[in-house]
Structure formats: C-alpha cells, structure tokens
Amino acid sequence: MFLRAWRRETAQGSYEMRENSTADVIRDQEYYMRAALELAREAAADGEAPVGCVVTDADGAIIGRGRNRRENRKDATAHAELLAIAGACKAAGDWRLTGCSLYVTLEPCPMCAGAMIMSRIGRVFYGAREERTGSCGSVINLFMEPYGCDTQVTGGLLADECSGLLSEFFSSLRE
C-alpha cells in the first residue's frame, strides 16, 4: 500500500496532517480539482469562460488560485493558470515551483503550458480536454518536448463535471 504524509488545508483555513493511502490521494486530487471548479464557477458568474486553477505546494497546501479574467481585464494573458502561478510564486517567494502541483479545469493552452514548464511545476492535472488549443496532448504535448523539465501530466480528472460547466456556459451564451 502506498502511504505518505500529506498536509491539507481544511475548510476553516487550518491544516491537518495525516497519512494517505492511494484512495486518499485520489480523493485529495478530486478535492483540489473541486477547488478549481469553484473558481471556474466564479469566473462564469462574472461573464468569463469558466476555467479555474489552483496550485499546491509539496505539502498539499493551496498556494495559488486563479480564474479566467480575460474579458474583464481586456488582457489576453489573464488566464486562470497564469494568475494561479503568479500567486504561487509570490507565496513561495520564488519563481521555481519545483514540487508543486497544478489543477486546472481545462487542458492548458500553449502559453499556459509554457508557463508551467518555465516555472518547473512537477505535476499538472486537468479536467476537460481542449481540442482546439490543448497543449497536453489534444493538439500538441509541450510537456514531451526537450525543455529540460520532467512534468507529469494527468488529464480527465473530474472531466464530466469540468466539461459540463463549460458546455452549460457556452450554451447559455448562444441562447
């Protein structure tokens, strides 16, 4: 059985220490993706494409949060991932996010994938595939290119919920 120490932020903002089994690790991954989904819902409520992202440190604490803000800021770079990475760098006091994990509701675009590579994020988890710009395998997998990083990518985490949120948002725009 796979066990390791894990620190997780509780609903009250404090931290709990415990040992996790493989099933616990999967639940924790879903916990972080649900935090990203909540940010995606906030983005949708604000008229933005519903994409949310969180970055965790090696101990499992959320140190960066972001949601799409391109429309409101009129800024092509205001993607959820870039805002979460910026927050994580500030919290960590370093541009290197080695050992950190990133959870995002939509497969990253080339710009965001590049930022993940350049910030040395260790693991990326995404929900829904992005067939037009996805850079974790849908169009290209930038993480397979020889950039000198070894980022592990896992797609499809809560994919149905992530896809459903996006579909609902864009469907409502068409009505």
PDB file of C-alpha atoms in Angstrom:
ATOM      1  CA  MET A   1       0.000   0.000   0.000  1.00  0.00           C
ATOM      2  CA  PHE A   2       1.226   3.489  -0.904  1.00  0.00           C
ATOM      3  CA  LEU A   3       1.457   5.782   2.110  1.00  0.00           C
ATOM      4  CA  ARG A   4       2.931   9.195   2.591  1.00  0.00           C
ATOM      5  CA  ALA A   5       2.474  12.176   4.849  1.00  0.00           C
ATOM      6  CA  TRP A   6       0.078  14.747   3.484  1.00  0.00           C
ATOM      7  CA  ARG A   7      -0.921  18.197   4.708  1.00  0.00           C
ATOM      8  CA  ARG A   8      -4.236  19.559   3.513  1.00  0.00           C
ATOM      9  CA  GLU A   9      -5.995  22.854   4.038  1.00  0.00           C
ATOM     10  CA  THR A  10      -9.268  22.381   5.914  1.00  0.00           C
ATOM     11  CA  ALA A  11     -12.472  24.329   5.331  1.00  0.00           C
ATOM     12  CA  GLN A  12     -11.589  26.525   8.321  1.00  0.00           C
ATOM     13  CA  GLY A  13      -8.244  27.501   6.765  1.00  0.00           C
ATOM     14  CA  SER A  14      -6.123  25.454   9.151  1.00  0.00           C
ATOM     15  CA  TYR A  15      -4.063  22.422   8.199  1.00  0.00           C
ATOM     16  CA  GLU A  16      -4.336  18.775   9.117  1.00  0.00           C
ATOM     17  CA  MET A  17      -1.588  16.165   8.965  1.00  0.00           C
ATOM     18  CA  ARG A  18      -2.366  12.572   8.108  1.00  0.00           C
ATOM     19  CA  GLU A  19      -1.098   9.588   6.192  1.00  0.00           C
ATOM     20  CA  ASN A  20      -2.816   8.810   2.914  1.00  0.00           C
ATOM     21  CA  SER A  21      -3.471   5.603   1.066  1.00  0.00           C
ATOM     22  CA  THR A  22      -3.769   5.545  -2.730  1.00  0.00           C
ATOM     23  CA  ALA A  23      -7.535   6.052  -2.384  1.00  0.00           C
ATOM     24  CA  ASP A  24      -6.904   9.093  -0.173  1.00  0.00           C
ATOM     25  CA  VAL A  25      -4.516  10.553  -2.752  1.00  0.00           C
ATOM     26  CA  ILE A  26      -7.200  10.228  -5.433  1.00  0.00           C
ATOM     27  CA  ARG A  27      -9.730  11.905  -3.128  1.00  0.00           C
ATOM     28  CA  ASP A  28      -7.236  14.703  -2.478  1.00  0.00           C
ATOM     29  CA  GLN A  29      -6.740  15.197  -6.227  1.00  0.00           C
ATOM     30  CA  GLU A  30     -10.510  15.497  -6.569  1.00  0.00           C
ATOM     31  CA  TYR A  31     -10.559  17.926  -3.635  1.00  0.00           C
ATOM     32  CA  TYR A  32      -8.123  20.233  -5.405  1.00  0.00           C
ATOM     33  CA  MET A  33      -9.983  19.948  -8.716  1.00  0.00           C
ATOM     34  CA  ARG A  34     -13.208  20.834  -6.917  1.00  0.00           C
ATOM     35  CA  ALA A  35     -11.457  23.952  -5.581  1.00  0.00           C
ATOM     36  CA  ALA A  36     -10.551  24.791  -9.193  1.00  0.00           C
ATOM     37  CA  LEU A  37     -14.168  24.126 -10.254  1.00  0.00           C
ATOM     38  CA  GLU A  38     -15.396  26.587  -7.646  1.00  0.00           C
ATOM     39  CA  LEU A  39     -13.110  29.237  -9.141  1.00  0.00           C
ATOM     40  CA  ALA A  40     -14.419  28.313 -12.610  1.00  0.00           C
ATOM     41  CA  ARG A  41     -17.988  28.875 -11.384  1.00  0.00           C
ATOM     42  CA  GLU A  42     -16.942  32.302 -10.065  1.00  0.00           C
ATOM     43  CA  ALA A  43     -15.492  33.106 -13.483  1.00  0.00           C
ATOM     44  CA  ALA A  44     -18.741  32.086 -15.210  1.00  0.00           C
ATOM     45  CA  ALA A  45     -20.787  34.220 -12.813  1.00  0.00           C
ATOM     46  CA  ASP A  46     -18.542  37.137 -13.786  1.00  0.00           C
ATOM     47  CA  GLY A  47     -19.119  36.536 -17.534  1.00  0.00           C
ATOM     48  CA  GLU A  48     -15.765  34.824 -18.105  1.00  0.00           C
ATOM     49  CA  ALA A  49     -15.128  31.421 -19.662  1.00  0.00           C
ATOM     50  CA  PRO A  50     -15.410  29.044 -16.685  1.00  0.00           C
ATOM     51  CA  VAL A  51     -11.818  27.993 -16.118  1.00  0.00           C
ATOM     52  CA  GLY A  52     -10.361  27.756 -12.634  1.00  0.00           C
ATOM     53  CA  CYS A  53      -6.958  26.709 -11.335  1.00  0.00           C
ATOM     54  CA  VAL A  54      -5.173  26.029  -8.066  1.00  0.00           C
ATOM     55  CA  VAL A  55      -1.506  25.366  -7.312  1.00  0.00           C
ATOM     56  CA  THR A  56      -0.477  23.301  -4.293  1.00  0.00           C
ATOM     57  CA  ASP A  57       2.908  23.109  -2.640  1.00  0.00           C
ATOM     58  CA  ALA A  58       4.704  19.835  -1.929  1.00  0.00           C
ATOM     59  CA  ASP A  59       2.830  19.524   1.382  1.00  0.00           C
ATOM     60  CA  GLY A  60      -0.584  19.916  -0.265  1.00  0.00           C
ATOM     61  CA  ALA A  61      -1.375  23.487   0.805  1.00  0.00           C
ATOM     62  CA  ILE A  62      -3.076  25.635  -1.844  1.00  0.00           C
ATOM     63  CA  ILE A  63      -0.633  28.471  -2.505  1.00  0.00           C
ATOM     64  CA  GLY A  64      -2.044  29.871  -5.764  1.00  0.00           C
ATOM     65  CA  ARG A  65      -5.541  30.432  -7.107  1.00  0.00           C
ATOM     66  CA  GLY A  66      -6.717  31.799 -10.418  1.00  0.00           C
ATOM     67  CA  ARG A  67      -9.751  32.052 -12.639  1.00  0.00           C
ATOM     68  CA  ASN A  68     -10.177  33.442 -16.100  1.00  0.00           C
ATOM     69  CA  ARG A  69     -10.284  37.253 -16.150  1.00  0.00           C
ATOM     70  CA  ARG A  70      -9.533  37.965 -19.824  1.00  0.00           C
ATOM     71  CA  GLU A  71     -12.803  39.702 -20.626  1.00  0.00           C
ATOM     72  CA  ASN A  72     -12.931  41.927 -17.544  1.00  0.00           C
ATOM     73  CA  ARG A  73      -9.264  42.859 -17.684  1.00  0.00           C
ATOM     74  CA  LYS A  74      -9.158  43.051 -21.502  1.00  0.00           C
ATOM     75  CA  ASP A  75      -5.922  41.098 -21.210  1.00  0.00           C
ATOM     76  CA  ALA A  76      -5.092  38.067 -23.373  1.00  0.00           C
ATOM     77  CA  THR A  77      -2.730  36.775 -20.666  1.00  0.00           C
ATOM     78  CA  ALA A  78      -5.277  36.791 -17.812  1.00  0.00           C
ATOM     79  CA  HIS A  79      -5.728  33.009 -17.938  1.00  0.00           C
ATOM     80  CA  ALA A  80      -6.575  31.099 -14.767  1.00  0.00           C
ATOM     81  CA  GLU A  81      -3.285  29.183 -14.852  1.00  0.00           C
ATOM     82  CA  LEU A  82      -1.088  32.270 -15.203  1.00  0.00           C
ATOM     83  CA  LEU A  83      -2.850  34.021 -12.330  1.00  0.00           C
ATOM     84  CA  ALA A  84      -2.549  30.922 -10.119  1.00  0.00           C
ATOM     85  CA  ILE A  85       1.139  30.523 -10.985  1.00  0.00           C
ATOM     86  CA  ALA A  86       1.797  34.196 -10.187  1.00  0.00           C
ATOM     87  CA  GLY A  87       0.084  33.793  -6.813  1.00  0.00           C
ATOM     88  CA  ALA A  88       2.042  30.618  -6.078  1.00  0.00           C
ATOM     89  CA  CYS A  89       5.354  32.283  -6.952  1.00  0.00           C
ATOM     90  CA  LYS A  90       4.520  35.147  -4.616  1.00  0.00           C
ATOM     91  CA  ALA A  91       3.527  32.753  -1.807  1.00  0.00           C
ATOM     92  CA  ALA A  92       6.638  30.604  -2.332  1.00  0.00           C
ATOM     93  CA  GLY A  93       8.931  33.600  -2.656  1.00  0.00           C
ATOM     94  CA  ASP A  94      10.489  32.065  -5.765  1.00  0.00           C
ATOM     95  CA  TRP A  95       9.759  31.652  -9.469  1.00  0.00           C
ATOM     96  CA  ARG A  96      10.695  27.978  -9.206  1.00  0.00           C
ATOM     97  CA  LEU A  97       7.670  25.894  -8.240  1.00  0.00           C
ATOM     98  CA  THR A  98       9.533  22.588  -8.089  1.00  0.00           C
ATOM     99  CA  GLY A  99       7.487  20.026  -6.193  1.00  0.00           C
ATOM    100  CA  CYS A 100       4.239  21.908  -6.736  1.00  0.00           C
ATOM    101  CA  SER A 101       1.130  20.568  -8.442  1.00  0.00           C
ATOM    102  CA  LEU A 102      -1.318  22.478 -10.628  1.00  0.00           C
ATOM    103  CA  TYR A 103      -5.017  21.606 -11.025  1.00  0.00           C
ATOM    104  CA  VAL A 104      -6.982  23.249 -13.836  1.00  0.00           C
ATOM    105  CA  THR A 105     -10.463  22.574 -15.162  1.00  0.00           C
ATOM    106  CA  LEU A 106      -9.489  22.815 -18.858  1.00  0.00           C
ATOM    107  CA  GLU A 107      -6.468  21.431 -20.702  1.00  0.00           C
ATOM    108  CA  PRO A 108      -3.858  24.225 -20.826  1.00  0.00           C
ATOM    109  CA  CYS A 109      -3.138  26.246 -23.957  1.00  0.00           C
ATOM    110  CA  PRO A 110       0.460  26.639 -25.250  1.00  0.00           C
ATOM    111  CA  MET A 111       1.006  29.869 -23.297  1.00  0.00           C
ATOM    112  CA  CYS A 112      -0.076  28.327 -20.005  1.00  0.00           C
ATOM    113  CA  ALA A 113       1.744  25.042 -20.646  1.00  0.00           C
ATOM    114  CA  GLY A 114       4.882  27.081 -21.334  1.00  0.00           C
ATOM    115  CA  ALA A 115       4.480  28.942 -18.042  1.00  0.00           C
ATOM    116  CA  MET A 116       4.141  25.617 -16.227  1.00  0.00           C
ATOM    117  CA  ILE A 117       7.308  24.331 -17.866  1.00  0.00           C
ATOM    118  CA  MET A 118       9.252  27.523 -17.150  1.00  0.00           C
ATOM    119  CA  SER A 119       8.127  27.611 -13.505  1.00  0.00           C
ATOM    120  CA  ARG A 120       9.165  23.959 -13.113  1.00  0.00           C
ATOM    121  CA  ILE A 121       5.821  22.711 -11.812  1.00  0.00           C
ATOM    122  CA  GLY A 122       6.157  18.996 -11.090  1.00  0.00           C
ATOM    123  CA  ARG A 123       2.629  17.741 -11.746  1.00  0.00           C
ATOM    124  CA  VAL A 124      -0.300  19.012 -13.815  1.00  0.00           C
ATOM    125  CA  PHE A 125      -3.848  17.709 -13.532  1.00  0.00           C
ATOM    126  CA  TYR A 126      -6.545  18.922 -15.902  1.00  0.00           C
ATOM    127  CA  GLY A 127     -10.233  18.155 -16.290  1.00  0.00           C
ATOM    128  CA  ALA A 128     -11.731  18.683 -19.740  1.00  0.00           C
ATOM    129  CA  ARG A 129      -9.824  18.262 -22.989  1.00  0.00           C
ATOM    130  CA  GLU A 130      -9.437  21.314 -25.242  1.00  0.00           C
ATOM    131  CA  GLU A 131      -9.488  20.092 -28.841  1.00  0.00           C
ATOM    132  CA  ARG A 132      -8.549  23.459 -30.419  1.00  0.00           C
ATOM    133  CA  THR A 133      -5.649  24.662 -28.262  1.00  0.00           C
ATOM    134  CA  GLY A 134      -4.879  21.904 -25.773  1.00  0.00           C
ATOM    135  CA  SER A 135      -1.150  21.505 -25.249  1.00  0.00           C
ATOM    136  CA  CYS A 136      -1.145  18.385 -23.077  1.00  0.00           C
ATOM    137  CA  GLY A 137      -1.932  16.071 -25.972  1.00  0.00           C
ATOM    138  CA  SER A 138      -5.034  17.316 -27.791  1.00  0.00           C
ATOM    139  CA  VAL A 139      -3.146  19.432 -30.344  1.00  0.00           C
ATOM    140  CA  ILE A 140       0.414  19.039 -29.110  1.00  0.00           C
ATOM    141  CA  ASN A 141       2.020  17.860 -25.903  1.00  0.00           C
ATOM    142  CA  LEU A 142       4.538  20.531 -24.958  1.00  0.00           C
ATOM    143  CA  PHE A 143       5.489  18.510 -21.895  1.00  0.00           C
ATOM    144  CA  MET A 144       7.017  15.859 -24.174  1.00  0.00           C
ATOM    145  CA  GLU A 145       9.389  18.354 -25.788  1.00  0.00           C
ATOM    146  CA  PRO A 146      13.017  18.529 -24.566  1.00  0.00           C
ATOM    147  CA  TYR A 147      12.729  21.635 -22.372  1.00  0.00           C
ATOM    148  CA  GLY A 148      14.667  20.092 -19.510  1.00  0.00           C
ATOM    149  CA  CYS A 149      11.711  19.611 -17.210  1.00  0.00           C
ATOM    150  CA  ASP A 150      10.005  16.437 -16.089  1.00  0.00           C
ATOM    151  CA  THR A 151       6.396  17.479 -15.521  1.00  0.00           C
ATOM    152  CA  GLN A 152       3.906  14.656 -15.049  1.00  0.00           C
ATOM    153  CA  VAL A 153       0.560  15.337 -16.741  1.00  0.00           C
ATOM    154  CA  THR A 154      -2.741  13.651 -15.891  1.00  0.00           C
ATOM    155  CA  GLY A 155      -5.878  14.505 -17.826  1.00  0.00           C
ATOM    156  CA  GLY A 156      -9.519  13.701 -17.279  1.00  0.00           C
ATOM    157  CA  LEU A 157      -9.761  14.459 -13.545  1.00  0.00           C
ATOM    158  CA  LEU A 158     -13.486  15.151 -12.950  1.00  0.00           C
ATOM    159  CA  ALA A 159     -13.720  15.574 -16.731  1.00  0.00           C
ATOM    160  CA  ASP A 160     -17.509  15.253 -16.926  1.00  0.00           C
ATOM    161  CA  GLU A 161     -18.076  17.954 -14.334  1.00  0.00           C
ATOM    162  CA  CYS A 162     -15.491  20.256 -15.935  1.00  0.00           C
ATOM    163  CA  SER A 163     -16.870  19.679 -19.455  1.00  0.00           C
ATOM    164  CA  GLY A 164     -20.423  20.124 -18.265  1.00  0.00           C
ATOM    165  CA  LEU A 165     -19.659  23.507 -16.739  1.00  0.00           C
ATOM    166  CA  LEU A 166     -18.048  24.698 -19.971  1.00  0.00           C
ATOM    167  CA  SER A 167     -20.884  23.334 -22.145  1.00  0.00           C
ATOM    168  CA  GLU A 168     -23.528  24.938 -19.937  1.00  0.00           C
ATOM    169  CA  PHE A 169     -21.749  28.310 -20.034  1.00  0.00           C
ATOM    170  CA  PHE A 170     -21.324  28.426 -23.814  1.00  0.00           C
ATOM    171  CA  SER A 171     -24.826  27.071 -24.383  1.00  0.00           C
ATOM    172  CA  SER A 172     -26.257  29.919 -22.302  1.00  0.00           C
ATOM    173  CA  LEU A 173     -24.295  32.434 -24.384  1.00  0.00           C
ATOM    174  CA  ARG A 174     -25.869  31.108 -27.576  1.00  0.00           C
ATOM    175  CA  GLU A 175     -29.426  31.450 -26.188  1.00  0.00           C
TER     176      GLU A 175
END
